mmCIF file with all atom_site columns, C-alpha atoms in Angstrom:
data_model
loop_
_atom_site.group_PDB
_atom_site.id
_atom_site.type_symbol
_atom_site.label_atom_id
_atom_site.label_alt_id
_atom_site.label_comp_id
_atom_site.label_asym_id
_atom_site.label_entity_id
_atom_site.label_seq_id
_atom_site.pdbx_PDB_ins_code
_atom_site.Cartn_x
_atom_site.Cartn_y
_atom_site.Cartn_z
_atom_site.occupancy
_atom_site.B_iso_or_equiv
_atom_site.pdbx_formal_charge
_atom_site.auth_seq_id
_atom_site.auth_comp_id
_atom_site.auth_asym_id
_atom_site.auth_atom_id
_atom_site.pdbx_PDB_model_num
ATOM 1   C CA . ALA A 1 1   ? -9.752  -24.267 16.337  1.00 56.00 ? 1   ALA A CA 1
ATOM 2   C CA . LEU A 1 2   ? -7.574  -22.887 19.096  1.00 72.00 ? 2   LEU A CA 1
ATOM 3   C CA . LEU A 1 3   ? -4.760  -20.612 17.926  1.00 86.00 ? 3   LEU A CA 1
ATOM 4   C CA . ASP A 1 4   ? -5.387  -21.052 14.199  1.00 92.00 ? 4   ASP A CA 1
ATOM 5   C CA . LEU A 1 5   ? -3.894  -18.401 11.959  1.00 95.00 ? 5   LEU A CA 1
ATOM 6   C CA . SER A 1 6   ? -6.214  -16.741 9.506   1.00 95.00 ? 6   SER A CA 1
ATOM 7   C CA . GLY A 1 7   ? -5.438  -14.636 6.470   1.00 95.00 ? 7   GLY A CA 1
ATOM 8   C CA . VAL A 1 8   ? -5.809  -14.711 2.692   1.00 95.00 ? 8   VAL A CA 1
ATOM 9   C CA . HIS A 1 9   ? -4.332  -17.075 0.093   1.00 95.00 ? 9   HIS A CA 1
ATOM 10  C CA . GLN A 1 10  ? -3.447  -14.589 -2.539  1.00 96.00 ? 10  GLN A CA 1
ATOM 11  C CA . VAL A 1 11  ? -2.722  -10.855 -2.703  1.00 95.00 ? 11  VAL A CA 1
ATOM 12  C CA . ASN A 1 12  ? -2.234  -8.713  -5.733  1.00 93.00 ? 12  ASN A CA 1
ATOM 13  C CA . GLY A 1 13  ? -0.006  -5.724  -4.923  1.00 93.00 ? 13  GLY A CA 1
ATOM 14  C CA . THR A 1 14  ? 0.552   -2.739  -7.046  1.00 90.00 ? 14  THR A CA 1
ATOM 15  C CA . TRP A 1 15  ? 4.065   -1.919  -8.050  1.00 91.00 ? 15  TRP A CA 1
ATOM 16  C CA . MET A 1 16  ? 5.626   0.994   -6.028  1.00 89.00 ? 16  MET A CA 1
ATOM 17  C CA . ALA A 1 17  ? 2.493   0.973   -3.670  1.00 90.00 ? 17  ALA A CA 1
ATOM 18  C CA . SER A 1 18  ? 2.076   -0.856  -0.320  1.00 94.00 ? 18  SER A CA 1
ATOM 19  C CA . THR A 1 19  ? 0.184   -3.976  0.638   1.00 96.00 ? 19  THR A CA 1
ATOM 20  C CA . THR A 1 20  ? -0.868  -5.790  3.683   1.00 97.00 ? 20  THR A CA 1
ATOM 21  C CA . LEU A 1 21  ? -0.638  -9.662  4.194   1.00 97.00 ? 21  LEU A CA 1
ATOM 22  C CA . PRO A 1 22  ? -3.100  -10.497 6.959   1.00 97.00 ? 22  PRO A CA 1
ATOM 23  C CA . CYS A 1 23  ? -2.116  -13.072 9.589   1.00 97.00 ? 23  CYS A CA 1
ATOM 24  C CA . THR A 1 24  ? -4.230  -13.054 12.826  1.00 97.00 ? 24  THR A CA 1
ATOM 25  C CA . TYR A 1 25  ? -5.201  -15.304 15.665  1.00 96.00 ? 25  TYR A CA 1
ATOM 26  C CA . THR A 1 26  ? -7.354  -15.066 18.749  1.00 94.00 ? 26  THR A CA 1
ATOM 27  C CA . PRO A 1 27  ? -5.053  -14.828 21.812  1.00 93.00 ? 27  PRO A CA 1
ATOM 28  C CA . SER A 1 28  ? -5.798  -17.594 24.221  1.00 91.00 ? 28  SER A CA 1
ATOM 29  C CA . GLU A 1 29  ? -5.254  -17.851 27.983  1.00 89.00 ? 29  GLU A CA 1
ATOM 30  C CA . GLY A 1 30  ? -2.298  -20.036 28.932  1.00 90.00 ? 30  GLY A CA 1
ATOM 31  C CA . PHE A 1 31  ? -0.455  -19.469 25.597  1.00 93.00 ? 31  PHE A CA 1
ATOM 32  C CA . THR A 1 32  ? 2.235   -16.869 25.157  1.00 93.00 ? 32  THR A CA 1
ATOM 33  C CA . GLN A 1 33  ? 3.534   -15.907 21.730  1.00 95.00 ? 33  GLN A CA 1
ATOM 34  C CA . GLN A 1 34  ? 7.227   -16.748 21.549  1.00 95.00 ? 34  GLN A CA 1
ATOM 35  C CA . THR A 1 35  ? 8.221   -15.986 18.018  1.00 96.00 ? 35  THR A CA 1
ATOM 36  C CA . LEU A 1 36  ? 6.739   -14.653 14.903  1.00 97.00 ? 36  LEU A CA 1
ATOM 37  C CA . VAL A 1 37  ? 8.548   -15.137 11.613  1.00 98.00 ? 37  VAL A CA 1
ATOM 38  C CA . TRP A 1 38  ? 7.627   -14.099 8.071   1.00 98.00 ? 38  TRP A CA 1
ATOM 39  C CA . SER A 1 39  ? 9.591   -15.875 5.363   1.00 98.00 ? 39  SER A CA 1
ATOM 40  C CA . LEU A 1 40  ? 9.485   -15.519 1.584   1.00 97.00 ? 40  LEU A CA 1
ATOM 41  C CA . GLU A 1 41  ? 9.903   -18.379 -0.828  1.00 96.00 ? 41  GLU A CA 1
ATOM 42  C CA . ARG A 1 42  ? 10.968  -17.325 -4.398  1.00 92.00 ? 42  ARG A CA 1
ATOM 43  C CA . ASP A 1 43  ? 12.750  -19.261 -7.111  1.00 88.00 ? 43  ASP A CA 1
ATOM 44  C CA . HIS A 1 44  ? 12.844  -22.373 -4.975  1.00 90.00 ? 44  HIS A CA 1
ATOM 45  C CA . SER A 1 45  ? 14.678  -20.746 -2.115  1.00 92.00 ? 45  SER A CA 1
ATOM 46  C CA . THR A 1 46  ? 13.275  -19.646 1.179   1.00 95.00 ? 46  THR A CA 1
ATOM 47  C CA . SER A 1 47  ? 14.590  -16.788 3.326   1.00 95.00 ? 47  SER A CA 1
ATOM 48  C CA . ALA A 1 48  ? 13.298  -15.328 6.635   1.00 97.00 ? 48  ALA A CA 1
ATOM 49  C CA . ILE A 1 49  ? 12.625  -11.649 6.184   1.00 97.00 ? 49  ILE A CA 1
ATOM 50  C CA . PHE A 1 50  ? 11.208  -10.640 9.526   1.00 97.00 ? 50  PHE A CA 1
ATOM 51  C CA . ARG A 1 51  ? 11.448  -12.032 13.110  1.00 97.00 ? 51  ARG A CA 1
ATOM 52  C CA . ARG A 1 52  ? 9.847   -10.860 16.275  1.00 97.00 ? 52  ARG A CA 1
ATOM 53  C CA . ASP A 1 53  ? 10.994  -12.494 19.529  1.00 95.00 ? 53  ASP A CA 1
ATOM 54  C CA . ASP A 1 54  ? 11.891  -11.486 23.134  1.00 93.00 ? 54  ASP A CA 1
ATOM 55  C CA . SER A 1 55  ? 14.740  -9.250  21.873  1.00 95.00 ? 55  SER A CA 1
ATOM 56  C CA . GLY A 1 56  ? 12.414  -7.198  19.611  1.00 94.00 ? 56  GLY A CA 1
ATOM 57  C CA . ASP A 1 57  ? 11.783  -6.914  15.913  1.00 95.00 ? 57  ASP A CA 1
ATOM 58  C CA . HIS A 1 58  ? 14.379  -7.836  13.309  1.00 96.00 ? 58  HIS A CA 1
ATOM 59  C CA . VAL A 1 59  ? 14.367  -7.353  9.619   1.00 97.00 ? 59  VAL A CA 1
ATOM 60  C CA . LEU A 1 60  ? 16.635  -10.010 8.373   1.00 95.00 ? 60  LEU A CA 1
ATOM 61  C CA . LEU A 1 61  ? 16.852  -9.279  4.614   1.00 94.00 ? 61  LEU A CA 1
ATOM 62  C CA . SER A 1 62  ? 18.398  -6.018  3.828   1.00 94.00 ? 62  SER A CA 1
ATOM 63  C CA . ARG A 1 63  ? 16.311  -5.161  0.900   1.00 94.00 ? 63  ARG A CA 1
ATOM 64  C CA . PHE A 1 64  ? 13.170  -5.203  3.111   1.00 97.00 ? 64  PHE A CA 1
ATOM 65  C CA . ARG A 1 65  ? 14.815  -2.803  5.634   1.00 96.00 ? 65  ARG A CA 1
ATOM 66  C CA . GLY A 1 66  ? 12.592  0.265   6.123   1.00 96.00 ? 66  GLY A CA 1
ATOM 67  C CA . ARG A 1 67  ? 9.880   -1.367  4.035   1.00 97.00 ? 67  ARG A CA 1
ATOM 68  C CA . VAL A 1 68  ? 8.259   -4.028  6.282   1.00 97.00 ? 68  VAL A CA 1
ATOM 69  C CA . SER A 1 69  ? 6.471   -3.652  9.690   1.00 96.00 ? 69  SER A CA 1
ATOM 70  C CA . ILE A 1 70  ? 4.018   -5.485  11.868  1.00 96.00 ? 70  ILE A CA 1
ATOM 71  C CA . PRO A 1 71  ? 1.566   -3.885  14.259  1.00 94.00 ? 71  PRO A CA 1
ATOM 72  C CA . LYS A 1 72  ? 3.301   -3.227  17.528  1.00 91.00 ? 72  LYS A CA 1
ATOM 73  C CA . HIS A 1 73  ? 0.656   -3.328  20.314  1.00 87.00 ? 73  HIS A CA 1
ATOM 74  C CA . SER A 1 74  ? -2.236  -5.505  19.047  1.00 89.00 ? 74  SER A CA 1
ATOM 75  C CA . PRO A 1 75  ? -1.990  -8.951  20.430  1.00 90.00 ? 75  PRO A CA 1
ATOM 76  C CA . GLY A 1 76  ? -3.011  -11.636 17.923  1.00 94.00 ? 76  GLY A CA 1
ATOM 77  C CA . ASP A 1 77  ? -2.210  -9.471  14.921  1.00 96.00 ? 77  ASP A CA 1
ATOM 78  C CA . ALA A 1 78  ? 0.884   -10.632 12.869  1.00 97.00 ? 78  ALA A CA 1
ATOM 79  C CA . THR A 1 79  ? -0.095  -8.817  9.682   1.00 97.00 ? 79  THR A CA 1
ATOM 80  C CA . LEU A 1 80  ? 2.826   -7.832  7.510   1.00 97.00 ? 80  LEU A CA 1
ATOM 81  C CA . LEU A 1 81  ? 2.766   -4.450  5.808   1.00 97.00 ? 81  LEU A CA 1
ATOM 82  C CA . ILE A 1 82  ? 5.204   -4.159  2.797   1.00 97.00 ? 82  ILE A CA 1
ATOM 83  C CA . GLU A 1 83  ? 5.728   -0.614  1.422   1.00 96.00 ? 83  GLU A CA 1
ATOM 84  C CA . ASN A 1 84  ? 7.174   0.463   -1.989  1.00 94.00 ? 84  ASN A CA 1
ATOM 85  C CA . LEU A 1 85  ? 6.570   -2.991  -3.564  1.00 95.00 ? 85  LEU A CA 1
ATOM 86  C CA . GLU A 1 86  ? 9.184   -4.054  -6.024  1.00 94.00 ? 86  GLU A CA 1
ATOM 87  C CA . ILE A 1 87  ? 8.578   -6.698  -8.738  1.00 93.00 ? 87  ILE A CA 1
ATOM 88  C CA . PRO A 1 88  ? 10.978  -9.195  -7.039  1.00 94.00 ? 88  PRO A CA 1
ATOM 89  C CA . ASP A 1 89  ? 8.807   -9.011  -3.887  1.00 96.00 ? 89  ASP A CA 1
ATOM 90  C CA . SER A 1 90  ? 6.445   -11.492 -5.693  1.00 96.00 ? 90  SER A CA 1
ATOM 91  C CA . GLY A 1 91  ? 6.522   -14.872 -4.065  1.00 97.00 ? 91  GLY A CA 1
ATOM 92  C CA . HIS A 1 92  ? 5.077   -17.072 -1.324  1.00 97.00 ? 92  HIS A CA 1
ATOM 93  C CA . TYR A 1 93  ? 5.035   -15.420 2.038   1.00 98.00 ? 93  TYR A CA 1
ATOM 94  C CA . THR A 1 94  ? 4.621   -17.646 5.232   1.00 98.00 ? 94  THR A CA 1
ATOM 95  C CA . CYS A 1 95  ? 3.631   -16.398 8.564   1.00 98.00 ? 95  CYS A CA 1
ATOM 96  C CA . THR A 1 96  ? 4.884   -18.724 11.334  1.00 98.00 ? 96  THR A CA 1
ATOM 97  C CA . VAL A 1 97  ? 3.826   -18.154 15.021  1.00 97.00 ? 97  VAL A CA 1
ATOM 98  C CA . SER A 1 98  ? 5.057   -20.172 17.923  1.00 96.00 ? 98  SER A CA 1
ATOM 99  C CA . TRP A 1 99  ? 3.358   -20.104 21.424  1.00 96.00 ? 99  TRP A CA 1
ATOM 100 C CA . ARG A 1 100 ? 4.524   -21.585 24.750  1.00 94.00 ? 100 ARG A CA 1
ATOM 101 C CA . SER A 1 101 ? 1.827   -23.169 26.935  1.00 92.00 ? 101 SER A CA 1
ATOM 102 C CA . LYS A 1 102 ? 1.590   -23.165 30.686  1.00 91.00 ? 102 LYS A CA 1
ATOM 103 C CA . ASP A 1 103 ? 3.087   -26.767 30.690  1.00 91.00 ? 103 ASP A CA 1
ATOM 104 C CA . ASN A 1 104 ? 6.040   -25.388 28.665  1.00 91.00 ? 104 ASN A CA 1
ATOM 105 C CA . SER A 1 105 ? 5.245   -27.183 25.441  1.00 93.00 ? 105 SER A CA 1
ATOM 106 C CA . LEU A 1 106 ? 5.513   -25.364 22.164  1.00 94.00 ? 106 LEU A CA 1
ATOM 107 C CA . VAL A 1 107 ? 2.754   -24.924 19.614  1.00 94.00 ? 107 VAL A CA 1
ATOM 108 C CA . THR A 1 108 ? 3.527   -23.628 16.128  1.00 96.00 ? 108 THR A CA 1
ATOM 109 C CA . LYS A 1 109 ? 1.212   -22.745 13.274  1.00 96.00 ? 109 LYS A CA 1
ATOM 110 C CA . GLU A 1 110 ? 1.877   -21.320 9.815   1.00 96.00 ? 110 GLU A CA 1
ATOM 111 C CA . MET A 1 111 ? -0.056  -19.763 6.931   1.00 97.00 ? 111 MET A CA 1
ATOM 112 C CA . THR A 1 112 ? 1.073   -18.917 3.442   1.00 97.00 ? 112 THR A CA 1
ATOM 113 C CA . THR A 1 113 ? -0.038  -16.110 1.157   1.00 97.00 ? 113 THR A CA 1
ATOM 114 C CA . MET A 1 114 ? 0.929   -15.795 -2.483  1.00 97.00 ? 114 MET A CA 1
ATOM 115 C CA . VAL A 1 115 ? 1.868   -12.272 -3.536  1.00 97.00 ? 115 VAL A CA 1
ATOM 116 C CA . LYS A 1 116 ? 1.915   -11.038 -7.106  1.00 96.00 ? 116 LYS A CA 1
ATOM 117 C CA . VAL A 1 117 ? 3.211   -7.565  -7.710  1.00 95.00 ? 117 VAL A CA 1
ATOM 118 C CA . VAL A 1 118 ? 1.795   -6.013  -10.858 1.00 92.00 ? 118 VAL A CA 1
ATOM 119 C CA . LYS A 1 119 ? 2.479   -2.691  -12.762 1.00 91.00 ? 119 LYS A CA 1
ATOM 120 C CA . VAL A 1 120 ? -0.821  -0.963  -13.238 1.00 87.00 ? 120 VAL A CA 1
ATOM 121 C CA . PRO A 1 121 ? -1.197  1.600   -15.947 1.00 91.00 ? 121 PRO A CA 1
ATOM 122 C CA . VAL A 1 122 ? -2.795  4.859   -15.002 1.00 93.00 ? 122 VAL A CA 1
ATOM 123 C CA . THR A 1 123 ? -6.513  5.038   -15.406 1.00 94.00 ? 123 THR A CA 1
ATOM 124 C CA . LYS A 1 124 ? -8.360  7.705   -17.442 1.00 95.00 ? 124 LYS A CA 1
ATOM 125 C CA . PRO A 1 125 ? -8.527  10.600  -14.934 1.00 95.00 ? 125 PRO A CA 1
ATOM 126 C CA . ILE A 1 126 ? -11.775 12.060  -13.538 1.00 95.00 ? 126 ILE A CA 1
ATOM 127 C CA . ILE A 1 127 ? -12.266 15.639  -12.560 1.00 94.00 ? 127 ILE A CA 1
ATOM 128 C CA . ARG A 1 128 ? -13.820 16.485  -9.244  1.00 93.00 ? 128 ARG A CA 1
ATOM 129 C CA . ALA A 1 129 ? -15.191 19.986  -8.747  1.00 90.00 ? 129 ALA A CA 1
ATOM 130 C CA . GLY A 1 130 ? -14.891 21.836  -5.338  1.00 85.00 ? 130 GLY A CA 1
ATOM 131 C CA . GLU A 1 131 ? -17.762 22.251  -3.056  1.00 81.00 ? 131 GLU A CA 1
ATOM 132 C CA . LEU A 1 132 ? -19.266 25.162  -5.050  1.00 76.00 ? 132 LEU A CA 1
ATOM 133 C CA . GLY A 1 133 ? -19.425 23.037  -8.224  1.00 80.00 ? 133 GLY A CA 1
ATOM 134 C CA . LEU A 1 134 ? -18.596 24.239  -11.714 1.00 81.00 ? 134 LEU A CA 1
ATOM 135 C CA . THR A 1 135 ? -20.632 27.473  -11.846 1.00 83.00 ? 135 THR A CA 1
ATOM 136 C CA . VAL A 1 136 ? -19.601 30.037  -9.184  1.00 82.00 ? 136 VAL A CA 1
ATOM 137 C CA . LEU A 1 137 ? -19.904 33.716  -8.515  1.00 84.00 ? 137 LEU A CA 1
ATOM 138 C CA . ALA A 1 138 ? -16.869 35.831  -9.393  1.00 86.00 ? 138 ALA A CA 1
ATOM 139 C CA . GLY A 1 139 ? -14.464 36.023  -6.467  1.00 86.00 ? 139 GLY A CA 1
ATOM 140 C CA . ALA A 1 140 ? -15.455 32.831  -4.744  1.00 87.00 ? 140 ALA A CA 1
ATOM 141 C CA . ARG A 1 141 ? -12.532 30.413  -4.420  1.00 88.00 ? 141 ARG A CA 1
ATOM 142 C CA . ILE A 1 142 ? -13.082 27.400  -6.855  1.00 90.00 ? 142 ILE A CA 1
ATOM 143 C CA . SER A 1 143 ? -11.004 24.326  -7.412  1.00 91.00 ? 143 SER A CA 1
ATOM 144 C CA . LEU A 1 144 ? -10.800 21.350  -9.685  1.00 93.00 ? 144 LEU A CA 1
ATOM 145 C CA . THR A 1 145 ? -9.022  18.106  -8.771  1.00 95.00 ? 145 THR A CA 1
ATOM 146 C CA . CYS A 1 146 ? -7.688  15.628  -11.157 1.00 96.00 ? 146 CYS A CA 1
ATOM 147 C CA . VAL A 1 147 ? -7.924  11.922  -9.820  1.00 96.00 ? 147 VAL A CA 1
ATOM 148 C CA . ALA A 1 148 ? -6.449  8.750   -11.338 1.00 95.00 ? 148 ALA A CA 1
ATOM 149 C CA . SER A 1 149 ? -5.332  5.426   -10.014 1.00 90.00 ? 149 SER A CA 1
ATOM 150 C CA . GLY A 1 150 ? -2.497  3.061   -10.992 1.00 88.00 ? 150 GLY A CA 1
ATOM 151 C CA . SER A 1 151 ? 1.089   2.344   -9.896  1.00 86.00 ? 151 SER A CA 1
ATOM 152 C CA . PRO A 1 152 ? 2.475   5.484   -8.125  1.00 85.00 ? 152 PRO A CA 1
ATOM 153 C CA . PRO A 1 153 ? 3.926   7.968   -8.663  1.00 89.00 ? 153 PRO A CA 1
ATOM 154 C CA . ILE A 1 154 ? 1.258   9.506   -10.846 1.00 93.00 ? 154 ILE A CA 1
ATOM 155 C CA . SER A 1 155 ? 1.883   12.989  -12.263 1.00 95.00 ? 155 SER A CA 1
ATOM 156 C CA . TYR A 1 156 ? -0.814  15.389  -13.377 1.00 97.00 ? 156 TYR A CA 1
ATOM 157 C CA . ARG A 1 157 ? -0.967  18.293  -15.759 1.00 96.00 ? 157 ARG A CA 1
ATOM 158 C CA . TRP A 1 158 ? -3.722  20.798  -16.246 1.00 96.00 ? 158 TRP A CA 1
ATOM 159 C CA . PHE A 1 159 ? -4.499  22.613  -19.500 1.00 95.00 ? 159 PHE A CA 1
ATOM 160 C CA . ARG A 1 160 ? -6.914  25.265  -20.621 1.00 93.00 ? 160 ARG A CA 1
ATOM 161 C CA . SER A 1 161 ? -8.059  24.774  -24.165 1.00 87.00 ? 161 SER A CA 1
ATOM 162 C CA . THR A 1 162 ? -8.582  27.976  -26.123 1.00 77.00 ? 162 THR A CA 1
ATOM 163 C CA . PRO A 1 163 ? -10.759 28.270  -29.276 1.00 74.00 ? 163 PRO A CA 1
ATOM 164 C CA . GLY A 1 164 ? -8.634  27.700  -32.332 1.00 77.00 ? 164 GLY A CA 1
ATOM 165 C CA . GLY A 1 165 ? -7.077  24.496  -30.799 1.00 74.00 ? 165 GLY A CA 1
ATOM 166 C CA . SER A 1 166 ? -4.188  25.523  -28.809 1.00 82.00 ? 166 SER A CA 1
ATOM 167 C CA . ALA A 1 167 ? -3.827  24.327  -25.226 1.00 86.00 ? 167 ALA A CA 1
ATOM 168 C CA . GLN A 1 168 ? -2.187  26.287  -22.423 1.00 87.00 ? 168 GLN A CA 1
ATOM 169 C CA . LEU A 1 169 ? -0.330  24.419  -19.601 1.00 91.00 ? 169 LEU A CA 1
ATOM 170 C CA . LEU A 1 170 ? -1.572  25.733  -16.246 1.00 92.00 ? 170 LEU A CA 1
ATOM 171 C CA . GLY A 1 171 ? 0.113   23.553  -13.724 1.00 91.00 ? 171 GLY A CA 1
ATOM 172 C CA . SER A 1 172 ? 1.444   20.132  -12.674 1.00 94.00 ? 172 SER A CA 1
ATOM 173 C CA . GLN A 1 173 ? -0.417  19.547  -9.435  1.00 94.00 ? 173 GLN A CA 1
ATOM 174 C CA . ALA A 1 174 ? -3.482  17.391  -9.008  1.00 95.00 ? 174 ALA A CA 1
ATOM 175 C CA . GLU A 1 175 ? -5.479  20.453  -7.884  1.00 95.00 ? 175 GLU A CA 1
ATOM 176 C CA . LEU A 1 176 ? -6.173  23.597  -9.995  1.00 94.00 ? 176 LEU A CA 1
ATOM 177 C CA . ALA A 1 177 ? -7.449  26.358  -7.896  1.00 92.00 ? 177 ALA A CA 1
ATOM 178 C CA . TRP A 1 178 ? -8.465  29.984  -8.332  1.00 91.00 ? 178 TRP A CA 1
ATOM 179 C CA . ASP A 1 179 ? -8.539  32.116  -5.228  1.00 89.00 ? 179 ASP A CA 1
ATOM 180 C CA . SER A 1 180 ? -10.598 34.832  -6.838  1.00 90.00 ? 180 SER A CA 1
ATOM 181 C CA . PRO A 1 181 ? -11.939 33.793  -10.262 1.00 89.00 ? 181 PRO A CA 1
ATOM 182 C CA . GLN A 1 182 ? -13.015 36.377  -12.770 1.00 90.00 ? 182 GLN A CA 1
ATOM 183 C CA . PRO A 1 183 ? -15.517 35.932  -15.691 1.00 89.00 ? 183 PRO A CA 1
ATOM 184 C CA . SER A 1 184 ? -12.443 35.676  -18.045 1.00 89.00 ? 184 SER A CA 1
ATOM 185 C CA . ASP A 1 185 ? -11.572 32.365  -16.257 1.00 89.00 ? 185 ASP A CA 1
ATOM 186 C CA . ALA A 1 186 ? -14.563 30.748  -17.594 1.00 88.00 ? 186 ALA A CA 1
ATOM 187 C CA . GLY A 1 187 ? -13.800 28.154  -20.300 1.00 87.00 ? 187 GLY A CA 1
ATOM 188 C CA . GLN A 1 188 ? -12.776 24.576  -20.929 1.00 90.00 ? 188 GLN A CA 1
ATOM 189 C CA . TYR A 1 189 ? -10.058 22.844  -18.900 1.00 92.00 ? 189 TYR A CA 1
ATOM 190 C CA . TYR A 1 190 ? -8.759  19.327  -19.021 1.00 93.00 ? 190 TYR A CA 1
ATOM 191 C CA . CYS A 1 191 ? -6.208  17.363  -17.149 1.00 95.00 ? 191 CYS A CA 1
ATOM 192 C CA . GLU A 1 192 ? -3.726  14.626  -18.061 1.00 95.00 ? 192 GLU A CA 1
ATOM 193 C CA . ALA A 1 193 ? -2.527  11.814  -15.712 1.00 96.00 ? 193 ALA A CA 1
ATOM 194 C CA . GLU A 1 194 ? 0.604   9.820   -16.311 1.00 95.00 ? 194 GLU A CA 1
ATOM 195 C CA . ASN A 1 195 ? 2.700   7.173   -14.643 1.00 92.00 ? 195 ASN A CA 1
ATOM 196 C CA . ARG A 1 196 ? 5.700   4.986   -15.413 1.00 84.00 ? 196 ARG A CA 1
#
């Protein structure tokens, strides 16, 4: 149908990460977008959080300032990006768009998406070897990268395990690199990943 909004009914967002709430339509000749409003219903109260009209973009709820945005120069795209998701961001988000037609009548459509913000524990990390793999010639730069997913921020720690059971902490970046590895660098290494 003409000027129908399309999107999704439910979005699971990861705490402290960002998420997008799709809201799009096909621009139609003879209809000019007048206003675009995103509102949030939570605990039986509804408040507008974002409004775009002739005077520009306005974030109406202070706790969303600097965290919400909508694509600027793509007609028909009213998708809302929310960054640094907080647990209280959970709720029902409604995208409401109004158009003015050539005969000056107003058409308004809306679409609602339920957002659930969840805390995601860190996954067991995997180790990615650099381009040269795990067996390299002495002197050729080698790297290992520790990769995990979950609610950010994720911190990493690299260890080298030595015979006899003690572990030596090597660094706290995701990547462990040797610019000029020597035969003495051969051995067993492991990484830990942690989040809140």
